[in-house]
Amino acid sequence: MKRSVWPVVVASAITALFLCALGGWQLMRLSEKNALLAGIEARGKAPLVNLEQAMSGSEAGTDLEYRRIEASGAFLANPPLMMLAAYEGGPGFRAIGALVGDGGIFVLVDRGLLPEAARADVLARKAQGPVLLRGVIRGRNGEQGIFDPENDAAGNLWHWWDVPAMQAALAAPTEARIAPFVIELAESPFTDEFPKAQLAAATIKNNHLQYAITWFALAIVAVVMALLVLRRRADQ
């Protein structure tokens, strides 16, 4: 083999190995995502829990993430918190309210999404009367990301989940029992157009198989191109 072909061989081998490693990593992510979705599906088939049962389970250290819950109570009259979120590809918000349920349990409620244009209307509207909520339990014990700005509680502009700060901003009654989780609504108890309840699990994407195929295909392309170059040089 001529010395001049070695750079081609080495470069193509490194490229192919790197692309195969990326493909293998995507297969690992595929396995993890499949396990996550299977767990969510299994919990979605489990019996409903009520707010008191969820509170007791949480206090006992039970993992209740994505368990279906039914809660009755009344929303506090405070305007909902506004968390930045995308709405149908454009700017929008996620409305976070607070429910005082049976047994005096105070719990944050993710009421759903709204476009930026509906913000003022949603803030001006007060949730009234007793309600029956159905949704799923979410831990939402988020941490501020490297690129996340500080939450602006005074300006009601939230960038990441800070459950204790949100509970304080919504003025949890001093005598209430504070739930450490959030109820993510599956459907709105009100007839208003916004906010629109949407379970986050329904939006989880699982494209890792396509990504893996792409990386492996690119590895094959790199090898084929290297072989073509080597063949051309051999013919010279």
Coordinates of N, CA and C in Angstrom, one line a residue:
M1 N 0.9 -1.2 0.0 CA 0.0 0.0 0.0 C 0.9 1.2 0.0
K2 N 0.5 2.2 -0.9 CA 1.3 3.4 -1.0 C 1.2 4.2 0.3
R3 N 2.3 4.9 0.6 CA 2.2 5.7 1.8 C 1.2 6.8 1.8
S4 N 0.9 7.3 0.5 CA 0.0 8.5 0.4 C -1.4 8.1 0.7
V5 N -1.8 6.8 0.8 CA -3.2 6.5 1.1 C -3.4 6.4 2.6
W6 N -2.4 6.4 3.4 CA -2.6 6.2 4.8 C -3.5 7.4 5.4
P7 N -3.3 8.6 5.0 CA -4.2 9.7 5.6 C -5.6 9.4 5.3
V8 N -5.9 8.9 4.1 CA -7.3 8.6 3.8 C -7.8 7.4 4.6
V9 N -7.0 6.4 4.8 CA -7.4 5.2 5.6 C -7.7 5.6 7.1
V10 N -6.7 6.4 7.6 CA -6.9 6.8 9.0 C -8.1 7.7 9.2
A11 N -8.2 8.7 8.3 CA -9.3 9.7 8.5 C -10.6 9.0 8.3
S12 N -10.8 8.1 7.4 CA -12.0 7.4 7.2 C -12.4 6.5 8.3
A13 N -11.3 5.8 8.8 CA -11.6 4.9 10.0 C -12.0 5.7 11.2
I14 N -11.4 6.8 11.5 CA -11.7 7.6 12.7 C -13.2 8.1 12.5
T15 N -13.5 8.6 11.3 CA -14.8 9.2 11.0 C -15.9 8.1 11.2
A16 N -15.6 6.9 10.6 CA -16.6 5.8 10.7 C -16.8 5.4 12.1
L17 N -15.7 5.2 12.9 CA -15.8 4.8 14.3 C -16.6 5.9 15.1
F18 N -16.3 7.1 14.8 CA -17.0 8.2 15.6 C -18.5 8.2 15.3
L19 N -18.9 8.0 14.0 CA -20.3 8.0 13.6 C -21.0 6.7 14.2
C20 N -20.3 5.6 14.2 CA -20.8 4.4 14.8 C -21.0 4.5 16.3
A21 N -20.1 5.3 16.9 CA -20.3 5.5 18.4 C -21.5 6.4 18.6
L22 N -21.8 7.4 17.7 CA -23.0 8.2 17.9 C -24.2 7.3 17.7
G23 N -24.1 6.4 16.7 CA -25.3 5.5 16.4 C -25.6 4.6 17.6
G24 N -24.5 4.1 18.2 CA -24.6 3.3 19.4 C -25.2 4.0 20.6
W25 N -24.8 5.3 20.7 CA -25.3 6.1 21.8 C -26.8 6.3 21.6
Q26 N -27.2 6.6 20.4 CA -28.7 6.8 20.1 C -29.5 5.5 20.4
L27 N -28.9 4.3 20.2 CA -29.6 3.1 20.5 C -29.7 2.9 22.0
M28 N -28.7 3.4 22.8 CA -28.9 3.4 24.2 C -30.0 4.3 24.7
R29 N -30.0 5.5 24.0 CA -31.1 6.5 24.4 C -32.4 5.9 24.0
L30 N -32.5 5.2 22.9 CA -33.7 4.6 22.5 C -34.2 3.6 23.5
S31 N -33.3 2.8 24.1 CA -33.7 1.8 25.1 C -34.2 2.6 26.4
E32 N -33.5 3.6 26.7 CA -33.9 4.4 27.9 C -35.3 5.1 27.7
K33 N -35.5 5.6 26.5 CA -36.8 6.3 26.2 C -37.9 5.3 26.1
N34 N -37.7 4.1 25.6 CA -38.7 3.1 25.5 C -39.1 2.7 27.0
A35 N -38.1 2.5 27.8 CA -38.4 2.2 29.2 C -39.2 3.3 29.9
L36 N -38.9 4.5 29.6 CA -39.6 5.7 30.2 C -41.1 5.6 29.8
L37 N -41.3 5.5 28.5 CA -42.6 5.5 27.9 C -43.4 4.3 28.4
A38 N -42.8 3.1 28.6 CA -43.5 2.0 29.1 C -43.9 2.2 30.5
G39 N -43.0 2.8 31.3 CA -43.3 3.2 32.7 C -44.5 4.1 32.8
I40 N -44.5 5.1 31.9 CA -45.6 6.1 31.9 C -46.9 5.4 31.5
E41 N -46.9 4.5 30.5 CA -48.1 3.8 30.1 C -48.6 2.9 31.3
A42 N -47.7 2.2 31.9 CA -48.1 1.4 33.0 C -48.7 2.2 34.2
R43 N -48.2 3.3 34.5 CA -48.7 4.1 35.6 C -50.1 4.8 35.1
G44 N -50.2 5.0 33.8 CA -51.5 5.5 33.3 C -52.6 4.5 33.4
K45 N -52.3 3.2 33.6 CA -53.3 2.2 33.7 C -53.6 1.9 35.2
A46 N -52.7 2.4 36.1 CA -52.9 2.1 37.5 C -54.2 2.9 38.0
P47 N -54.8 2.4 39.1 CA -56.0 3.0 39.6 C -55.7 4.5 40.0
L48 N -56.8 5.3 39.8 CA -56.7 6.7 40.2 C -56.4 6.8 41.7
V49 N -55.7 7.8 42.1 CA -55.5 8.2 43.5 C -56.2 9.5 43.7
N50 N -56.6 9.7 45.0 CA -57.1 11.1 45.3 C -56.0 11.9 45.9
L51 N -56.3 13.1 46.3 CA -55.3 14.0 46.8 C -54.8 13.5 48.1
E52 N -55.6 13.0 49.0 CA -55.2 12.6 50.3 C -54.3 11.3 50.1
Q53 N -54.6 10.4 49.2 CA -53.7 9.3 49.0 C -52.4 9.7 48.4
A54 N -52.4 10.6 47.5 CA -51.2 11.1 46.9 C -50.3 11.8 47.9
M55 N -50.9 12.5 48.8 CA -50.2 13.2 49.9 C -49.5 12.2 50.8
S56 N -50.3 11.2 51.2 CA -49.8 10.1 52.1 C -48.7 9.3 51.4
G57 N -48.8 9.0 50.1 CA -47.8 8.3 49.4 C -46.5 9.1 49.3
S58 N -46.7 10.4 49.0 CA -45.5 11.3 48.9 C -44.8 11.3 50.2
E59 N -45.5 11.5 51.3 CA -44.9 11.5 52.7 C -44.2 10.2 53.0
A60 N -44.7 9.1 52.4 CA -44.0 7.8 52.7 C -42.9 7.5 51.7
G61 N -42.6 8.4 50.8 CA -41.5 8.3 49.9 C -41.9 7.4 48.6
T62 N -43.1 7.2 48.4 CA -43.6 6.5 47.2 C -43.3 7.3 45.9
D63 N -42.8 6.7 44.9 CA -42.7 7.4 43.6 C -44.0 7.4 42.9
L64 N -44.6 8.6 42.8 CA -45.9 8.8 42.2 C -45.9 9.5 40.9
E65 N -44.7 9.7 40.3 CA -44.6 10.4 39.0 C -45.4 9.7 38.0
Y66 N -46.3 10.5 37.3 CA -47.2 10.1 36.2 C -48.4 9.3 36.7
R67 N -48.6 9.1 38.0 CA -49.8 8.5 38.5 C -51.0 9.4 38.2
R68 N -52.1 8.8 37.8 CA -53.3 9.5 37.6 C -53.9 9.9 38.9
I69 N -54.4 11.1 39.0 CA -55.0 11.7 40.2 C -56.3 12.4 39.9
E70 N -57.2 12.3 40.9 CA -58.4 13.1 40.9 C -58.5 13.9 42.2
A71 N -58.7 15.2 42.0 CA -58.7 16.1 43.2 C -59.9 17.0 43.1
S72 N -60.6 17.2 44.2 CA -61.6 18.2 44.3 C -61.2 19.3 45.3
G73 N -61.7 20.5 45.0 CA -61.4 21.6 45.9 C -61.8 22.9 45.2
A74 N -61.1 24.0 45.5 CA -61.3 25.3 44.9 C -60.0 26.0 44.6
F75 N -59.9 26.6 43.5 CA -58.7 27.4 43.1 C -58.7 28.6 44.0
L76 N -57.5 29.0 44.3 CA -57.3 30.3 45.0 C -57.6 31.4 43.9
A77 N -58.0 32.5 44.4 CA -58.4 33.6 43.5 C -57.2 34.3 42.9
N78 N -56.0 34.0 43.4 CA -54.8 34.7 42.9 C -54.6 34.4 41.4
P79 N -54.1 35.4 40.6 CA -53.8 35.2 39.2 C -52.8 34.1 39.1
P80 N -52.9 33.3 38.0 CA -52.0 32.2 37.9 C -50.6 32.7 37.6
L81 N -49.6 31.9 37.9 CA -48.2 32.2 37.5 C -48.0 31.9 36.0
M82 N -47.2 32.7 35.4 CA -46.9 32.6 34.0 C -45.5 32.1 33.8
M83 N -45.4 30.9 33.2 CA -44.1 30.3 32.9 C -43.9 30.3 31.4
L84 N -42.7 30.8 30.9 CA -42.5 30.9 29.5 C -42.5 29.5 28.9
A85 N -43.2 29.4 27.8 CA -43.3 28.1 27.1 C -43.7 28.4 25.6
A86 N -43.4 27.4 24.8 CA -43.8 27.5 23.4 C -45.3 27.1 23.2
Y87 N -46.0 27.8 22.3 CA -47.4 27.4 22.1 C -47.5 27.3 20.5
E88 N -47.7 26.1 20.1 CA -47.9 25.8 18.6 C -46.8 26.5 17.8
G89 N -45.6 26.4 18.2 CA -44.5 27.0 17.5 C -44.2 28.4 17.7
G90 N -45.0 29.1 18.5 CA -44.8 30.5 18.8 C -44.6 30.8 20.3
P91 N -44.5 32.0 20.7 CA -44.3 32.3 22.1 C -45.6 32.1 22.9
G92 N -45.4 31.7 24.1 CA -46.6 31.4 24.9 C -46.2 31.3 26.4
F93 N -47.1 30.8 27.1 CA -46.9 30.6 28.6 C -47.6 29.3 29.0
R94 N -47.1 28.8 30.2 CA -47.8 27.8 30.9 C -48.4 28.4 32.2
A95 N -49.7 28.2 32.4 CA -50.4 28.8 33.5 C -50.4 27.9 34.7
I96 N -49.9 28.4 35.9 CA -49.7 27.6 37.1 C -50.7 28.2 38.1
G97 N -51.7 27.4 38.5 CA -52.6 27.9 39.6 C -52.4 27.1 40.8
A98 N -53.2 27.4 41.8 CA -53.1 26.7 43.1 C -54.5 26.3 43.6
L99 N -54.6 25.0 44.0 CA -55.9 24.5 44.4 C -55.8 24.2 45.9
V100 N -56.8 24.5 46.7 CA -56.9 24.1 48.1 C -57.9 23.0 48.0
G101 N -57.5 21.7 48.2 CA -58.3 20.6 48.1 C -58.9 20.1 49.4
D102 N -59.7 19.0 49.3 CA -60.3 18.5 50.5 C -59.2 18.1 51.5
G103 N -59.5 18.4 52.8 CA -58.5 18.1 53.8 C -57.5 19.3 53.9
G104 N -57.8 20.4 53.3 CA -56.9 21.6 53.4 C -55.5 21.4 52.7
I105 N -55.5 20.6 51.7 CA -54.2 20.3 51.0 C -54.0 21.4 49.9
F106 N -52.9 22.1 50.0 CA -52.6 23.1 49.0 C -51.7 22.5 47.9
V107 N -52.1 22.5 46.7 CA -51.3 21.9 45.6 C -51.2 22.8 44.4
L108 N -50.0 22.9 43.8 CA -49.9 23.6 42.5 C -50.5 22.8 41.4
V109 N -51.2 23.5 40.4 CA -51.8 22.9 39.3 C -51.3 23.5 38.0
D110 N -50.8 22.7 37.2 CA -50.4 23.1 35.8 C -51.6 23.0 35.0
R111 N -52.2 24.2 34.7 CA -53.5 24.3 34.0 C -53.3 24.2 32.5
G112 N -52.1 24.3 32.0 CA -51.9 24.1 30.5 C -51.3 25.3 29.9
L113 N -51.4 25.4 28.5 CA -50.7 26.3 27.7 C -51.6 27.4 27.1
L114 N -51.0 28.5 26.8 CA -51.7 29.6 26.2 C -50.8 30.4 25.3
P115 N -51.3 31.0 24.3 CA -50.4 31.9 23.5 C -50.2 33.2 24.2
E116 N -49.2 33.9 23.7 CA -48.8 35.2 24.4 C -50.0 36.2 24.3
A117 N -50.8 36.1 23.2 CA -51.9 37.1 23.1 C -53.0 36.9 24.1
A118 N -53.1 35.7 24.7 CA -54.1 35.4 25.7 C -53.7 35.6 27.1
R119 N -52.5 36.1 27.3 CA -51.9 36.2 28.7 C -52.8 37.2 29.5
A120 N -53.1 38.4 29.0 CA -53.8 39.4 29.8 C -55.2 38.8 30.2
D121 N -55.9 38.2 29.3 CA -57.2 37.7 29.6 C -57.2 36.6 30.6
V122 N -56.2 35.7 30.5 CA -56.1 34.6 31.5 C -55.8 35.2 32.9
L123 N -54.9 36.2 33.0 CA -54.5 36.8 34.2 C -55.7 37.5 34.9
A124 N -56.6 38.1 34.0 CA -57.7 38.9 34.6 C -58.9 38.0 35.0
R125 N -58.9 36.8 34.5 CA -60.0 35.8 34.8 C -59.7 35.1 36.2
K126 N -60.7 35.1 37.0 CA -60.5 34.4 38.3 C -61.2 33.0 38.3
A127 N -60.5 32.0 38.7 CA -61.1 30.7 38.8 C -62.1 30.7 39.9
Q128 N -63.3 30.2 39.7 CA -64.4 30.3 40.7 C -65.0 29.0 41.0
G129 N -65.5 28.8 42.2 CA -66.3 27.7 42.5 C -65.6 26.4 42.7
P130 N -66.2 25.4 43.3 CA -65.6 24.1 43.5 C -65.3 23.4 42.1
V131 N -64.3 22.7 42.1 CA -63.9 22.0 40.8 C -63.5 20.6 41.1
L132 N -63.6 19.7 40.1 CA -63.0 18.4 40.2 C -62.0 18.3 39.1
L133 N -60.7 18.0 39.5 CA -59.6 18.0 38.6 C -59.2 16.5 38.3
R134 N -58.8 16.3 37.1 CA -58.2 15.0 36.7 C -56.9 15.3 35.9
G135 N -55.9 14.6 36.3 CA -54.6 14.8 35.7 C -53.6 13.8 36.2
V136 N -52.3 14.1 36.1 CA -51.3 13.2 36.6 C -50.4 14.0 37.6
I137 N -49.7 13.2 38.4 CA -48.8 13.8 39.4 C -47.4 14.0 38.8
R138 N -46.9 15.2 39.0 CA -45.5 15.4 38.5 C -44.7 16.0 39.7
G139 N -43.5 15.5 39.8 CA -42.6 15.9 40.9 C -42.1 17.4 40.7
R140 N -41.7 17.7 39.4 CA -41.3 19.0 39.1 C -40.3 19.6 40.0
N141 N -39.4 18.8 40.5 CA -38.3 19.3 41.4 C -37.1 19.8 40.5
G142 N -37.4 20.8 39.7 CA -36.5 21.2 38.7 C -35.4 22.1 39.3
E143 N -34.3 22.2 38.6 CA -33.2 23.0 39.1 C -32.9 24.0 37.9
Q144 N -32.4 25.2 38.3 CA -32.1 26.2 37.3 C -31.0 25.7 36.4
G145 N -31.2 25.7 35.1 CA -30.2 25.3 34.1 C -29.1 26.4 34.0
I146 N -28.1 26.0 33.3 CA -26.9 27.0 33.1 C -27.4 28.2 32.4
F147 N -28.3 28.0 31.4 CA -28.7 29.2 30.6 C -30.1 29.7 31.0
D148 N -30.6 29.2 32.1 CA -31.9 29.7 32.6 C -31.8 31.0 33.3
P149 N -32.5 32.1 32.9 CA -32.5 33.3 33.7 C -33.1 33.1 35.1
E150 N -32.9 34.1 36.0 CA -33.6 34.0 37.3 C -35.1 34.2 37.1
N151 N -35.9 33.5 37.9 CA -37.3 33.7 37.9 C -37.6 35.1 38.4
D152 N -38.6 35.7 37.9 CA -39.0 37.0 38.3 C -40.4 36.9 39.0
A153 N -40.4 36.6 40.3 CA -41.7 36.4 41.0 C -42.5 37.7 41.0
A154 N -41.8 38.8 41.2 CA -42.5 40.1 41.3 C -43.2 40.5 40.0
G155 N -42.5 40.1 38.9 CA -43.1 40.4 37.5 C -43.9 39.3 37.0
N156 N -44.0 38.2 37.8 CA -44.8 37.0 37.3 C -44.3 36.5 36.0
L157 N -43.0 36.3 35.9 CA -42.4 35.7 34.8 C -41.4 34.6 35.2
W158 N -41.8 33.4 34.9 CA -41.0 32.2 35.4 C -40.4 31.5 34.3
H159 N -39.2 31.0 34.5 CA -38.4 30.3 33.4 C -38.2 28.9 33.7
W160 N -38.2 28.5 35.0 CA -38.0 27.1 35.4 C -38.8 26.8 36.7
W161 N -39.0 25.5 36.9 CA -39.8 25.1 38.0 C -39.1 25.3 39.4
D162 N -39.6 26.1 40.2 CA -39.1 26.3 41.5 C -40.3 26.2 42.4
V163 N -40.7 25.0 42.8 CA -41.9 24.7 43.5 C -42.1 25.5 44.8
P164 N -41.1 25.5 45.7 CA -41.3 26.3 46.9 C -41.5 27.8 46.6
A165 N -40.8 28.3 45.7 CA -41.0 29.8 45.4 C -42.4 30.0 44.8
M166 N -42.8 29.1 44.0 CA -44.1 29.2 43.3 C -45.2 29.1 44.4
Q167 N -45.0 28.2 45.3 CA -46.0 28.1 46.4 C -46.1 29.4 47.2
A168 N -45.0 30.0 47.5 CA -44.9 31.2 48.2 C -45.6 32.3 47.4
A169 N -45.3 32.4 46.1 CA -45.9 33.4 45.2 C -47.4 33.3 45.1
L170 N -47.9 32.1 45.2 CA -49.4 32.0 45.2 C -50.0 32.0 46.6
A171 N -49.2 32.4 47.6 CA -49.7 32.6 48.9 C -50.5 31.5 49.5
A172 N -49.7 30.4 49.7 CA -50.3 29.2 50.4 C -50.8 29.6 51.7
P173 N -52.1 29.2 52.1 CA -52.6 29.5 53.4 C -51.7 28.9 54.5
T174 N -51.5 29.6 55.6 CA -50.6 29.2 56.6 C -51.0 27.9 57.3
E175 N -52.3 27.6 57.3 CA -52.9 26.4 57.9 C -52.9 25.2 57.0
A176 N -52.6 25.5 55.7 CA -52.7 24.4 54.7 C -51.6 23.4 54.8
R177 N -51.9 22.2 54.4 CA -50.9 21.1 54.2 C -50.4 21.3 52.8
I178 N -49.1 21.4 52.6 CA -48.5 21.8 51.4 C -48.0 20.5 50.6
A179 N -48.6 20.3 49.5 CA -48.2 19.1 48.6 C -46.9 19.4 47.9
P180 N -46.0 18.5 47.9 CA -44.7 18.7 47.3 C -44.6 18.5 45.8
F181 N -45.8 18.1 45.3 CA -45.9 17.8 43.8 C -46.8 18.7 43.1
V182 N -46.9 18.5 41.8 CA -47.8 19.4 41.0 C -48.8 18.5 40.3
I183 N -50.0 18.9 40.1 CA -51.0 18.2 39.3 C -51.0 18.8 37.9
E184 N -50.7 18.0 36.9 CA -50.7 18.4 35.5 C -52.0 17.9 34.9
L185 N -52.8 18.9 34.5 CA -54.2 18.6 34.1 C -54.2 17.8 32.8
A186 N -55.1 16.9 32.8 CA -55.4 16.1 31.5 C -56.5 16.8 30.8
E187 N -57.4 17.5 31.5 CA -58.5 18.2 30.9 C -58.9 19.4 31.8
S188 N -59.3 20.5 31.2 CA -59.6 21.7 32.0 C -61.0 21.6 32.6
P189 N -61.2 22.0 33.8 CA -62.5 22.0 34.4 C -63.4 23.2 34.0
F190 N -62.8 24.1 33.2 CA -63.5 25.3 32.8 C -63.8 25.2 31.3
T191 N -64.7 26.1 30.8 CA -65.0 26.1 29.4 C -64.2 27.1 28.6
D192 N -63.4 27.9 29.2 CA -62.6 28.9 28.5 C -61.6 28.2 27.5
E193 N -61.3 29.0 26.5 CA -60.4 28.4 25.4 C -59.0 28.2 26.0
F194 N -58.6 29.2 26.8 CA -57.2 29.1 27.4 C -57.3 29.2 28.9
P195 N -56.3 28.6 29.6 CA -55.2 27.7 29.0 C -55.8 26.3 28.6
K196 N -55.0 25.7 27.7 CA -55.4 24.4 27.2 C -54.6 23.4 27.9
A197 N -55.3 22.5 28.6 CA -54.6 21.4 29.3 C -53.9 20.5 28.3
Q198 N -52.7 20.1 28.7 CA -51.9 19.2 27.8 C -50.9 18.4 28.7
L199 N -51.1 17.1 28.7 CA -50.1 16.3 29.4 C -48.8 16.2 28.7
A200 N -47.7 16.5 29.5 CA -46.4 16.5 28.9 C -46.0 15.2 28.3
A201 N -46.5 14.1 28.8 CA -46.2 12.8 28.3 C -46.6 12.6 26.9
A202 N -47.7 13.3 26.5 CA -48.2 13.1 25.2 C -47.3 13.8 24.1
T203 N -46.4 14.6 24.6 CA -45.5 15.4 23.6 C -44.1 14.8 23.6
I204 N -43.9 13.7 24.4 CA -42.5 13.2 24.4 C -42.2 12.5 23.1
K205 N -41.1 12.9 22.5 CA -40.7 12.4 21.2 C -39.7 11.2 21.4
N206 N -39.8 10.3 20.5 CA -38.9 9.1 20.5 C -38.4 8.9 19.1
N207 N -37.4 9.7 18.7 CA -36.8 9.7 17.4 C -35.4 9.1 17.4
H208 N -35.1 8.4 18.4 CA -33.7 7.9 18.6 C -33.4 6.8 17.5
L209 N -34.3 6.0 17.1 CA -34.0 5.0 16.1 C -33.7 5.6 14.8
Q210 N -34.4 6.7 14.4 CA -34.1 7.4 13.2 C -32.7 8.0 13.2
Y211 N -32.4 8.6 14.4 CA -31.1 9.2 14.6 C -30.0 8.1 14.4
A212 N -30.2 7.0 15.1 CA -29.2 5.9 15.0 C -29.0 5.4 13.6
I213 N -30.1 5.3 12.8 CA -30.0 4.8 11.4 C -29.2 5.9 10.6
T214 N -29.5 7.1 10.9 CA -28.7 8.2 10.2 C -27.2 8.2 10.4
W215 N -26.9 8.0 11.7 CA -25.4 7.9 12.0 C -24.7 6.7 11.4
F216 N -25.4 5.6 11.5 CA -24.8 4.4 10.9 C -24.7 4.5 9.4
A217 N -25.8 5.1 8.7 CA -25.7 5.3 7.3 C -24.6 6.2 6.9
L218 N -24.3 7.3 7.7 CA -23.2 8.2 7.4 C -21.9 7.5 7.6
A219 N -21.8 6.5 8.5 CA -20.6 5.8 8.7 C -20.3 4.9 7.4
I220 N -21.4 4.3 6.9 CA -21.2 3.5 5.7 C -20.8 4.4 4.5
V221 N -21.4 5.6 4.4 CA -21.0 6.5 3.4 C -19.5 6.9 3.5
A222 N -19.1 7.1 4.7 CA -17.7 7.5 4.9 C -16.7 6.4 4.4
V223 N -17.1 5.1 4.7 CA -16.3 4.0 4.3 C -16.3 3.9 2.8
V224 N -17.5 4.0 2.2 CA -17.6 3.9 0.7 C -16.8 5.0 0.0
M225 N -16.9 6.2 0.5 CA -16.1 7.3 -0.1 C -14.6 7.0 0.0
A226 N -14.2 6.5 1.1 CA -12.8 6.2 1.3 C -12.3 5.1 0.3
L227 N -13.2 4.1 0.1 CA -12.8 3.0 -0.8 C -12.7 3.6 -2.3
L228 N -13.6 4.5 -2.6 CA -13.6 5.1 -3.9 C -12.3 5.9 -4.2
V229 N -11.9 6.6 -3.1 CA -10.7 7.4 -3.2 C -9.5 6.5 -3.4
L230 N -9.4 5.4 -2.6 CA -8.3 4.5 -2.7 C -8.3 3.8 -4.0
R231 N -9.4 3.4 -4.5 CA -9.5 2.8 -5.9 C -9.0 3.7 -6.9
R232 N -9.4 5.0 -6.9 CA -8.9 6.0 -7.9 C -7.4 6.1 -7.8
R233 N -6.9 6.2 -6.6 CA -5.4 6.3 -6.4 C -4.7 5.1 -6.9
A234 N -5.3 3.9 -6.7 CA -4.6 2.7 -7.2 C -4.6 2.6 -8.7
D235 N -5.6 3.3 -9.4 CA -5.6 3.3 -10.8 C -4.7 4.3 -11.5
Q236 N -4.2 5.2 -10.6 CA -3.3 6.3 -11.2 C -1.9 5.7 -11.4

